[in-house]
Amino acid sequence: MVMFQERTMRNDGSAESLKSQEHNKGVKHLCDMGITKVPQKYVLPALERPNNSITSKPYDVTNLKLPVIDFAQLHGPKHEQVITSLAHACQNYGFFQVINHGISSDVTSKMIDVARRFFELPLKEREKYMSTDIHSLVRYGTSFNQMKDGVFCWRDFLKLICTPDAHSHWPSCPDFREIGVGYAIETKLLFQMLMEAILESLGFGAAKTHNKTPKTKQESGNDNQGNREEDYEDIKKDIEDGSQLMVVNCYPPCPEPELTFGMPPHSDYGFLTLLLQDEVEGLQILHKDRWVTIEPHPQSFVVNIGDHLEIFSNGRYKSVMHRVLANSRKSRISVASLHSLPFTTMIRPWPNLINEENPKRYKDTDFSDFVQYITTCDSKHKNFLESRKMTHIIPNESLSQHN
């Protein structure tokens, strides 16, 4: 066992022996070494800790039951009702839960199981995938951005680019690759079906049955880079060819969870994130200016709107800040499947959602803008969407991010 050799004094006067490089080996490694206190590198300033986070209303420990979308009813007589409920969830919560989604419990339970088994591998095996290069096809790491974070968060992760070329680089131990690839394919199909329903809720439904029509001058706008606005068929094709990143998360038991976060407040960059989680609570969202815990729902996916979909909907659908709490009792496993359009596609507000009452609210953006952003900020500033807002727009209270 590697022994700590440097002594770092905690603010409370207690001592921890910790080599600086031990931080980068992850919190699972620290827990396996038997630590009984959170090292200073993970201790947040008092006002940034979970119970002291400043919002306009007091911290709320009450669980929140998200809107539940029964996906099976999309193809029945309740189709319009489901579309209406979906629009309401996207506008007012930014999160919803999907049941009867068509992915079998065998597939989801095996994914959680193989994820847990990966993090139980000896550090020597996990270290093979360690990298600080955010462009790596496979990257094992810790915190959020361990090269920039001033204070680390209590999380280890395995990030996986989901393309056929990348699959061969995924861990093969034991049967991770086979189970993970199958799971990624199924979640990609679910994303495509969810986006079709979301596009309909935004008014794309009429485009399905009409031929393409020339864009008006107002719709085309002034596009210096020659990028064209997408109609329904074009967007649907981009969704089918879209990017997918899978993040397998491990939040080991934390000896002092009140001092740190599993993940700090942030929003997701893409169109949709499909989250599979075990039975351990931890996810919180900022809802009506309160941090509330999302109660895990068996056999469901938690789906949240990403920054790109808020931009595309010109602010109608909300990319909501969320975070993950640490706990001292039990390890938590989750698998987040992040979906967007192809990495090279420019994301812009859909012209039909822009008018005098609701002018264009966001700059055009692409994946490289997001990469540049996350490599230049630490874990206290994870709101990429704010950097894309048009500075000349005075936000309407009805369109504020966290209503």
Short mmCIF file of C-alpha atoms in Angstrom, two decimals:
data_model
loop_
_atom_site.label_atom_id
_atom_site.label_comp_id
_atom_site.label_asym_id
_atom_site.label_seq_id
_atom_site.Cartn_x
_atom_site.Cartn_y
_atom_site.Cartn_z
CA MET A 1 0.00 0.00 0.00
CA VAL A 2 1.28 3.48 -0.87
CA MET A 3 1.78 5.51 2.29
CA PHE A 4 1.13 9.25 2.56
CA GLN A 5 4.42 11.08 3.09
CA GLU A 6 3.61 14.79 3.08
CA ARG A 7 1.70 16.36 5.94
CA THR A 8 -0.90 18.96 5.05
CA MET A 9 -2.54 20.77 7.96
CA ARG A 10 -6.32 21.00 7.95
CA ASN A 11 -7.89 24.29 9.01
CA ASP A 12 -9.27 22.57 12.10
CA GLY A 13 -5.74 21.70 13.23
CA SER A 14 -5.79 18.01 12.33
CA ALA A 15 -3.11 16.63 10.01
CA GLU A 16 -3.29 14.56 6.85
CA SER A 17 -0.33 12.93 5.14
CA LEU A 18 -0.79 13.34 1.45
CA LYS A 19 1.50 13.42 -1.55
CA SER A 20 0.29 15.88 -4.16
CA GLN A 21 0.18 13.19 -6.83
CA GLU A 22 -2.20 11.08 -4.70
CA HIS A 23 -5.00 13.57 -5.45
CA ASN A 24 -4.84 12.71 -9.13
CA LYS A 25 -5.25 9.00 -8.47
CA GLY A 26 -8.84 9.59 -7.41
CA VAL A 27 -11.07 9.40 -4.38
CA LYS A 28 -11.61 5.64 -4.75
CA HIS A 29 -7.87 5.25 -4.25
CA LEU A 30 -7.96 7.51 -1.18
CA CYS A 31 -10.84 5.54 0.32
CA ASP A 32 -9.05 2.25 -0.35
CA MET A 33 -6.12 3.69 1.63
CA GLY A 34 -8.39 4.09 4.64
CA ILE A 35 -8.60 7.87 5.09
CA THR A 36 -10.90 9.02 7.90
CA LYS A 37 -10.96 12.74 7.07
CA VAL A 38 -11.38 14.63 3.82
CA PRO A 39 -7.98 15.91 2.64
CA GLN A 40 -7.63 19.69 2.40
CA LYS A 41 -7.63 19.52 -1.42
CA TYR A 42 -11.34 18.56 -1.27
CA VAL A 43 -12.50 20.99 1.43
CA LEU A 44 -14.66 23.81 0.09
CA PRO A 45 -14.71 27.31 1.61
CA ALA A 46 -17.48 27.56 4.20
CA LEU A 47 -19.92 29.51 2.03
CA GLU A 48 -19.56 27.08 -0.89
CA ARG A 49 -20.35 23.91 1.04
CA PRO A 50 -23.60 22.02 0.33
CA ASN A 51 -25.54 23.20 3.39
CA ASN A 52 -24.36 26.79 3.04
CA SER A 53 -24.69 27.28 -0.73
CA ILE A 54 -26.16 30.71 -1.34
CA THR A 55 -29.47 30.72 -3.21
CA SER A 56 -32.33 33.17 -2.93
CA LYS A 57 -34.17 30.72 -0.68
CA PRO A 58 -32.94 28.39 2.07
CA TYR A 59 -31.42 25.01 1.32
CA ASP A 60 -34.23 22.48 0.95
CA VAL A 61 -33.71 18.80 1.78
CA THR A 62 -37.14 17.83 0.49
CA ASN A 63 -37.13 15.33 -2.35
CA LEU A 64 -38.62 16.37 -5.66
CA LYS A 65 -40.69 14.06 -7.83
CA LEU A 66 -39.92 15.01 -11.39
CA PRO A 67 -42.55 14.95 -14.15
CA VAL A 68 -42.84 11.37 -15.40
CA ILE A 69 -43.11 10.78 -19.15
CA ASP A 70 -44.57 7.41 -20.08
CA PHE A 71 -42.78 6.85 -23.36
CA ALA A 72 -45.03 3.96 -24.39
CA GLN A 73 -48.00 6.36 -24.58
CA LEU A 74 -46.35 8.45 -27.30
CA HIS A 75 -47.65 5.99 -29.88
CA GLY A 76 -51.19 5.73 -28.53
CA PRO A 77 -54.30 7.89 -28.10
CA LYS A 78 -52.60 9.98 -25.40
CA HIS A 79 -49.91 11.22 -27.81
CA GLU A 80 -50.90 14.89 -27.64
CA GLN A 81 -51.16 14.74 -23.86
CA VAL A 82 -47.65 13.30 -23.61
CA ILE A 83 -46.25 16.00 -25.93
CA THR A 84 -47.90 18.68 -23.78
CA SER A 85 -46.50 17.15 -20.60
CA LEU A 86 -43.05 16.94 -22.19
CA ALA A 87 -43.15 20.62 -23.15
CA HIS A 88 -44.23 21.56 -19.62
CA ALA A 89 -41.36 19.55 -18.09
CA CYS A 90 -38.78 21.09 -20.44
CA GLN A 91 -39.99 24.62 -19.77
CA ASN A 92 -40.56 24.45 -16.02
CA TYR A 93 -38.15 21.84 -14.71
CA GLY A 94 -35.45 21.21 -17.30
CA PHE A 95 -35.57 17.62 -16.03
CA PHE A 96 -38.00 14.73 -16.34
CA GLN A 97 -38.09 10.98 -15.82
CA VAL A 98 -38.85 8.52 -18.60
CA ILE A 99 -40.54 5.19 -17.92
CA ASN A 100 -41.52 2.41 -20.33
CA HIS A 101 -38.64 3.59 -22.50
CA GLY A 102 -38.01 0.27 -24.22
CA ILE A 103 -34.56 -0.46 -22.74
CA SER A 104 -34.82 -3.68 -20.76
CA SER A 105 -34.05 -3.91 -17.05
CA ASP A 106 -31.47 -6.57 -17.94
CA VAL A 107 -29.51 -4.03 -20.02
CA THR A 108 -29.64 -1.29 -17.38
CA SER A 109 -28.84 -3.54 -14.41
CA LYS A 110 -25.87 -5.07 -16.26
CA MET A 111 -24.56 -1.58 -17.07
CA ILE A 112 -24.67 -0.51 -13.41
CA ASP A 113 -23.08 -3.80 -12.36
CA VAL A 114 -20.20 -3.64 -14.85
CA ALA A 115 -19.60 0.01 -13.96
CA ARG A 116 -19.32 -0.90 -10.29
CA ARG A 117 -16.95 -3.75 -11.10
CA PHE A 118 -14.71 -1.41 -13.11
CA PHE A 119 -14.19 0.88 -10.13
CA GLU A 120 -13.51 -2.14 -7.92
CA LEU A 121 -10.54 -3.09 -10.11
CA PRO A 122 -7.08 -2.56 -8.60
CA LEU A 123 -5.71 0.94 -9.17
CA LYS A 124 -3.04 -0.60 -11.41
CA GLU A 125 -5.78 -1.64 -13.87
CA ARG A 126 -7.70 1.64 -13.71
CA GLU A 127 -4.51 3.69 -14.12
CA LYS A 128 -4.11 2.32 -17.65
CA TYR A 129 -6.88 4.69 -18.75
CA MET A 130 -5.77 7.79 -16.80
CA SER A 131 -5.26 10.87 -18.92
CA THR A 132 -5.51 14.65 -18.59
CA ASP A 133 -6.19 15.02 -22.33
CA ILE A 134 -9.87 15.87 -22.68
CA HIS A 135 -9.77 14.70 -26.31
CA SER A 136 -8.87 11.11 -25.34
CA LEU A 137 -11.26 8.46 -26.61
CA VAL A 138 -11.17 6.90 -23.14
CA ARG A 139 -10.26 8.88 -20.05
CA TYR A 140 -10.19 7.87 -16.42
CA GLY A 141 -9.90 10.76 -14.01
CA THR A 142 -11.18 12.45 -10.91
CA SER A 143 -12.91 15.64 -9.77
CA PHE A 144 -14.32 17.73 -12.68
CA ASN A 145 -11.24 19.17 -14.34
CA GLN A 146 -8.29 18.08 -12.24
CA MET A 147 -5.89 20.31 -14.15
CA LYS A 148 -7.86 23.47 -13.29
CA ASP A 149 -9.97 22.81 -10.20
CA GLY A 150 -8.71 24.68 -7.17
CA VAL A 151 -10.74 22.35 -4.94
CA PHE A 152 -11.37 18.80 -6.08
CA CYS A 153 -14.80 17.15 -5.92
CA TRP A 154 -15.52 13.68 -4.57
CA ARG A 155 -15.89 11.79 -7.83
CA ASP A 156 -13.98 9.41 -10.07
CA PHE A 157 -15.10 8.98 -13.67
CA LEU A 158 -14.54 7.03 -16.83
CA LYS A 159 -15.36 9.08 -19.94
CA LEU A 160 -15.98 7.22 -23.18
CA ILE A 161 -16.40 8.63 -26.68
CA CYS A 162 -19.16 6.58 -28.30
CA THR A 163 -18.15 5.94 -31.89
CA PRO A 164 -17.37 2.63 -33.61
CA ASP A 165 -13.72 3.65 -33.95
CA ALA A 166 -13.50 4.41 -30.23
CA HIS A 167 -15.18 1.22 -28.99
CA SER A 168 -12.06 -0.86 -29.45
CA HIS A 169 -10.23 1.40 -26.98
CA TRP A 170 -12.77 0.89 -24.21
CA PRO A 171 -11.81 -1.28 -21.22
CA SER A 172 -12.29 -4.97 -21.95
CA CYS A 173 -12.08 -6.00 -18.31
CA PRO A 174 -14.34 -7.94 -17.46
CA ASP A 175 -16.99 -7.75 -20.24
CA PHE A 176 -17.16 -3.94 -19.82
CA ARG A 177 -16.76 -3.27 -23.53
CA GLU A 178 -19.46 -5.69 -24.66
CA ILE A 179 -22.03 -4.45 -22.13
CA GLY A 180 -21.07 -0.79 -22.46
CA VAL A 181 -21.27 -0.71 -26.25
CA GLY A 182 -24.67 -2.38 -26.25
CA TYR A 183 -25.93 0.08 -23.66
CA ALA A 184 -24.57 3.07 -25.61
CA ILE A 185 -26.34 1.95 -28.79
CA GLU A 186 -29.67 1.61 -27.00
CA THR A 187 -29.43 5.00 -25.28
CA LYS A 188 -28.56 6.63 -28.62
CA LEU A 189 -31.78 5.25 -30.11
CA LEU A 190 -33.77 6.46 -27.10
CA PHE A 191 -32.22 9.92 -27.48
CA GLN A 192 -33.31 10.05 -31.12
CA MET A 193 -36.88 9.14 -30.23
CA LEU A 194 -37.01 11.62 -27.37
CA MET A 195 -35.69 14.38 -29.62
CA GLU A 196 -38.33 13.66 -32.22
CA ALA A 197 -40.99 14.22 -29.54
CA ILE A 198 -39.23 17.35 -28.26
CA LEU A 199 -38.96 18.80 -31.77
CA GLU A 200 -42.69 18.22 -32.21
CA SER A 201 -43.34 20.03 -28.93
CA LEU A 202 -41.35 23.01 -30.29
CA GLY A 203 -43.51 23.20 -33.40
CA PHE A 204 -41.63 20.98 -35.82
CA GLY A 205 -44.58 18.65 -36.24
CA ALA A 206 -45.90 20.44 -39.32
CA ALA A 207 -42.53 20.01 -41.01
CA LYS A 208 -42.99 16.25 -41.09
CA THR A 209 -45.79 16.39 -43.63
CA HIS A 210 -44.73 19.30 -45.78
CA ASN A 211 -42.07 19.66 -48.40
CA LYS A 212 -39.12 21.90 -47.72
CA THR A 213 -39.76 25.54 -48.57
CA PRO A 214 -37.24 28.26 -49.34
CA LYS A 215 -36.13 30.30 -46.33
CA THR A 216 -37.17 33.93 -46.16
CA LYS A 217 -34.57 36.63 -45.82
CA GLN A 218 -35.52 37.01 -42.16
CA GLU A 219 -35.05 33.28 -41.55
CA SER A 220 -31.74 33.14 -43.35
CA GLY A 221 -30.34 36.14 -41.52
CA ASN A 222 -26.80 37.37 -41.91
CA ASP A 223 -24.62 34.26 -41.77
CA ASN A 224 -21.03 35.26 -42.49
CA GLN A 225 -19.76 31.70 -42.29
CA GLY A 226 -22.27 30.32 -44.75
CA ASN A 227 -23.96 28.07 -42.19
CA ARG A 228 -27.56 27.41 -43.11
CA GLU A 229 -30.47 27.22 -40.76
CA GLU A 230 -31.77 23.67 -40.32
CA ASP A 231 -35.26 22.55 -41.20
CA TYR A 232 -36.82 19.46 -39.68
CA GLU A 233 -35.24 16.86 -41.96
CA ASP A 234 -31.80 18.42 -41.65
CA ILE A 235 -32.00 18.54 -37.86
CA LYS A 236 -33.27 14.99 -37.69
CA LYS A 237 -30.27 13.88 -39.76
CA ASP A 238 -27.91 15.76 -37.46
CA ILE A 239 -29.52 14.04 -34.47
CA GLU A 240 -29.03 10.62 -36.08
CA ASP A 241 -25.37 11.48 -36.76
CA GLY A 242 -25.00 13.22 -33.42
CA SER A 243 -22.24 13.01 -30.85
CA GLN A 244 -22.45 10.81 -27.78
CA LEU A 245 -20.26 10.84 -24.71
CA MET A 246 -20.79 8.35 -21.90
CA VAL A 247 -19.57 9.19 -18.39
CA VAL A 248 -19.47 6.42 -15.82
CA ASN A 249 -19.32 7.95 -12.33
CA CYS A 250 -18.28 6.58 -8.96
CA TYR A 251 -18.94 8.51 -5.76
CA PRO A 252 -17.30 6.53 -2.93
CA PRO A 253 -18.46 7.02 0.68
CA CYS A 254 -17.06 10.29 1.98
CA PRO A 255 -15.95 10.58 5.62
CA GLU A 256 -17.05 14.24 5.82
CA PRO A 257 -19.67 14.83 3.08
CA GLU A 258 -20.64 18.21 4.46
CA LEU A 259 -17.28 19.62 3.36
CA THR A 260 -17.31 18.78 -0.33
CA PHE A 261 -19.41 17.89 -3.40
CA GLY A 262 -19.65 14.77 -5.49
CA MET A 263 -20.00 17.21 -8.38
CA PRO A 264 -20.27 21.00 -8.06
CA PRO A 265 -23.17 22.98 -9.54
CA HIS A 266 -23.04 22.85 -13.33
CA SER A 267 -25.14 22.49 -16.45
CA ASP A 268 -24.60 19.97 -19.26
CA TYR A 269 -23.35 21.16 -22.64
CA GLY A 270 -25.40 19.09 -25.12
CA PHE A 271 -29.00 18.57 -26.18
CA LEU A 272 -30.04 15.85 -23.72
CA THR A 273 -28.40 13.85 -20.96
CA LEU A 274 -29.85 10.44 -20.13
CA LEU A 275 -28.88 9.45 -16.60
CA LEU A 276 -28.98 5.91 -15.26
CA GLN A 277 -28.39 5.71 -11.52
CA ASP A 278 -28.46 3.13 -8.77
CA GLU A 279 -30.73 3.39 -5.73
CA VAL A 280 -28.46 5.80 -3.81
CA GLU A 281 -29.67 9.42 -3.70
CA GLY A 282 -27.30 12.25 -4.56
CA LEU A 283 -28.53 14.24 -7.57
CA GLN A 284 -29.97 17.67 -6.79
CA ILE A 285 -31.39 20.30 -9.13
CA LEU A 286 -31.96 24.01 -8.64
CA HIS A 287 -35.75 24.32 -8.81
CA LYS A 288 -37.49 27.59 -7.96
CA ASP A 289 -34.29 28.82 -6.34
CA ARG A 290 -34.02 25.82 -4.02
CA TRP A 291 -31.67 22.85 -4.17
CA VAL A 292 -33.88 19.76 -4.10
CA THR A 293 -32.96 16.08 -4.22
CA ILE A 294 -34.19 13.92 -7.07
CA GLU A 295 -35.65 10.69 -5.78
CA PRO A 296 -34.43 7.70 -7.84
CA HIS A 297 -37.28 6.02 -9.72
CA PRO A 298 -36.82 2.30 -10.46
CA GLN A 299 -36.47 1.36 -14.12
CA SER A 300 -36.41 4.98 -15.29
CA PHE A 301 -33.98 7.40 -16.85
CA VAL A 302 -33.56 10.91 -15.52
CA VAL A 303 -33.37 13.16 -18.59
CA ASN A 304 -32.19 16.75 -18.49
CA ILE A 305 -32.04 19.55 -21.01
CA GLY A 306 -28.53 20.64 -21.98
CA ASP A 307 -27.15 24.05 -22.93
CA HIS A 308 -27.34 23.32 -26.66
CA LEU A 309 -31.08 22.59 -26.50
CA GLU A 310 -31.72 25.78 -24.52
CA ILE A 311 -29.80 27.67 -27.21
CA PHE A 312 -31.66 25.88 -30.02
CA SER A 313 -35.03 26.62 -28.38
CA ASN A 314 -33.95 30.25 -27.85
CA GLY A 315 -34.55 29.96 -24.13
CA ARG A 316 -37.91 28.21 -24.20
CA TYR A 317 -36.52 24.97 -22.74
CA LYS A 318 -34.25 25.20 -19.72
CA SER A 319 -30.79 23.83 -19.07
CA VAL A 320 -30.90 23.74 -15.28
CA MET A 321 -28.00 23.84 -12.83
CA HIS A 322 -27.58 20.59 -10.90
CA ARG A 323 -25.08 19.03 -8.53
CA VAL A 324 -24.29 15.78 -6.72
CA LEU A 325 -23.98 15.43 -2.96
CA ALA A 326 -21.48 13.13 -1.33
CA ASN A 327 -22.61 10.75 1.41
CA SER A 328 -20.85 8.85 4.18
CA ARG A 329 -22.85 5.63 3.96
CA LYS A 330 -22.66 4.02 0.56
CA SER A 331 -20.93 4.26 -2.80
CA ARG A 332 -23.08 5.69 -5.61
CA ILE A 333 -22.81 4.67 -9.27
CA SER A 334 -24.32 6.54 -12.19
CA VAL A 335 -23.97 6.44 -15.97
CA ALA A 336 -24.60 9.66 -17.87
CA SER A 337 -25.09 9.50 -21.63
CA LEU A 338 -24.63 12.99 -23.09
CA HIS A 339 -26.03 13.60 -26.56
CA SER A 340 -25.80 16.51 -28.95
CA LEU A 341 -25.45 17.21 -32.67
CA PRO A 342 -22.17 16.29 -34.39
CA PHE A 343 -19.13 17.92 -32.79
CA THR A 344 -18.55 20.09 -35.87
CA THR A 345 -22.16 21.35 -36.14
CA MET A 346 -22.87 24.98 -35.25
CA ILE A 347 -25.70 25.28 -32.71
CA ARG A 348 -27.93 28.34 -33.10
CA PRO A 349 -31.45 29.39 -32.06
CA TRP A 350 -34.10 28.05 -34.44
CA PRO A 351 -35.35 31.04 -36.53
CA ASN A 352 -39.05 30.22 -36.02
CA LEU A 353 -38.59 30.81 -32.30
CA ILE A 354 -37.12 34.27 -32.86
CA ASN A 355 -39.35 37.34 -33.16
CA GLU A 356 -39.64 40.91 -31.85
CA GLU A 357 -41.04 39.75 -28.52
CA ASN A 358 -38.40 37.03 -28.18
CA PRO A 359 -35.24 38.19 -29.97
CA LYS A 360 -32.21 36.00 -30.46
CA ARG A 361 -30.82 35.34 -26.99
CA TYR A 362 -27.70 33.25 -27.63
CA LYS A 363 -24.58 33.36 -29.74
CA ASP A 364 -23.95 30.60 -32.24
CA THR A 365 -21.74 27.95 -30.66
CA ASP A 366 -20.08 24.61 -31.32
CA PHE A 367 -18.27 21.95 -29.32
CA SER A 368 -14.91 23.69 -29.59
CA ASP A 369 -16.36 26.68 -27.73
CA PHE A 370 -17.35 24.37 -24.89
CA VAL A 371 -13.94 22.69 -24.78
CA GLN A 372 -12.22 26.07 -24.64
CA TYR A 373 -14.53 27.13 -21.82
CA ILE A 374 -14.04 24.11 -19.57
CA THR A 375 -10.27 24.18 -19.98
CA THR A 376 -10.07 27.76 -18.72
CA CYS A 377 -12.34 27.69 -15.66
CA ASP A 378 -12.34 25.83 -12.36
CA SER A 379 -15.14 23.85 -10.71
CA LYS A 380 -16.71 26.94 -9.13
CA HIS A 381 -17.69 28.34 -12.52
CA LYS A 382 -19.46 25.64 -14.51
CA ASN A 383 -22.16 27.64 -16.27
CA PHE A 384 -21.14 27.57 -19.93
CA LEU A 385 -24.57 28.83 -20.98
CA GLU A 386 -24.00 32.22 -19.35
CA SER A 387 -20.98 32.72 -21.61
CA ARG A 388 -23.15 32.23 -24.71
CA LYS A 389 -25.92 34.71 -23.85
CA MET A 390 -26.26 37.79 -26.01
CA THR A 391 -25.13 40.73 -23.90
CA HIS A 392 -27.61 43.18 -25.44
CA ILE A 393 -30.63 41.12 -24.37
CA ILE A 394 -32.35 42.06 -21.14
CA PRO A 395 -33.67 38.71 -19.84
CA ASN A 396 -37.39 38.44 -19.42
CA GLU A 397 -38.25 37.12 -15.95
CA SER A 398 -40.52 34.54 -17.56
CA LEU A 399 -37.46 33.13 -19.37
CA SER A 400 -35.05 33.08 -16.42
CA GLN A 401 -32.95 29.96 -16.35
CA HIS A 402 -34.30 28.28 -13.25
CA ASN A 403 -38.06 28.92 -13.29
#
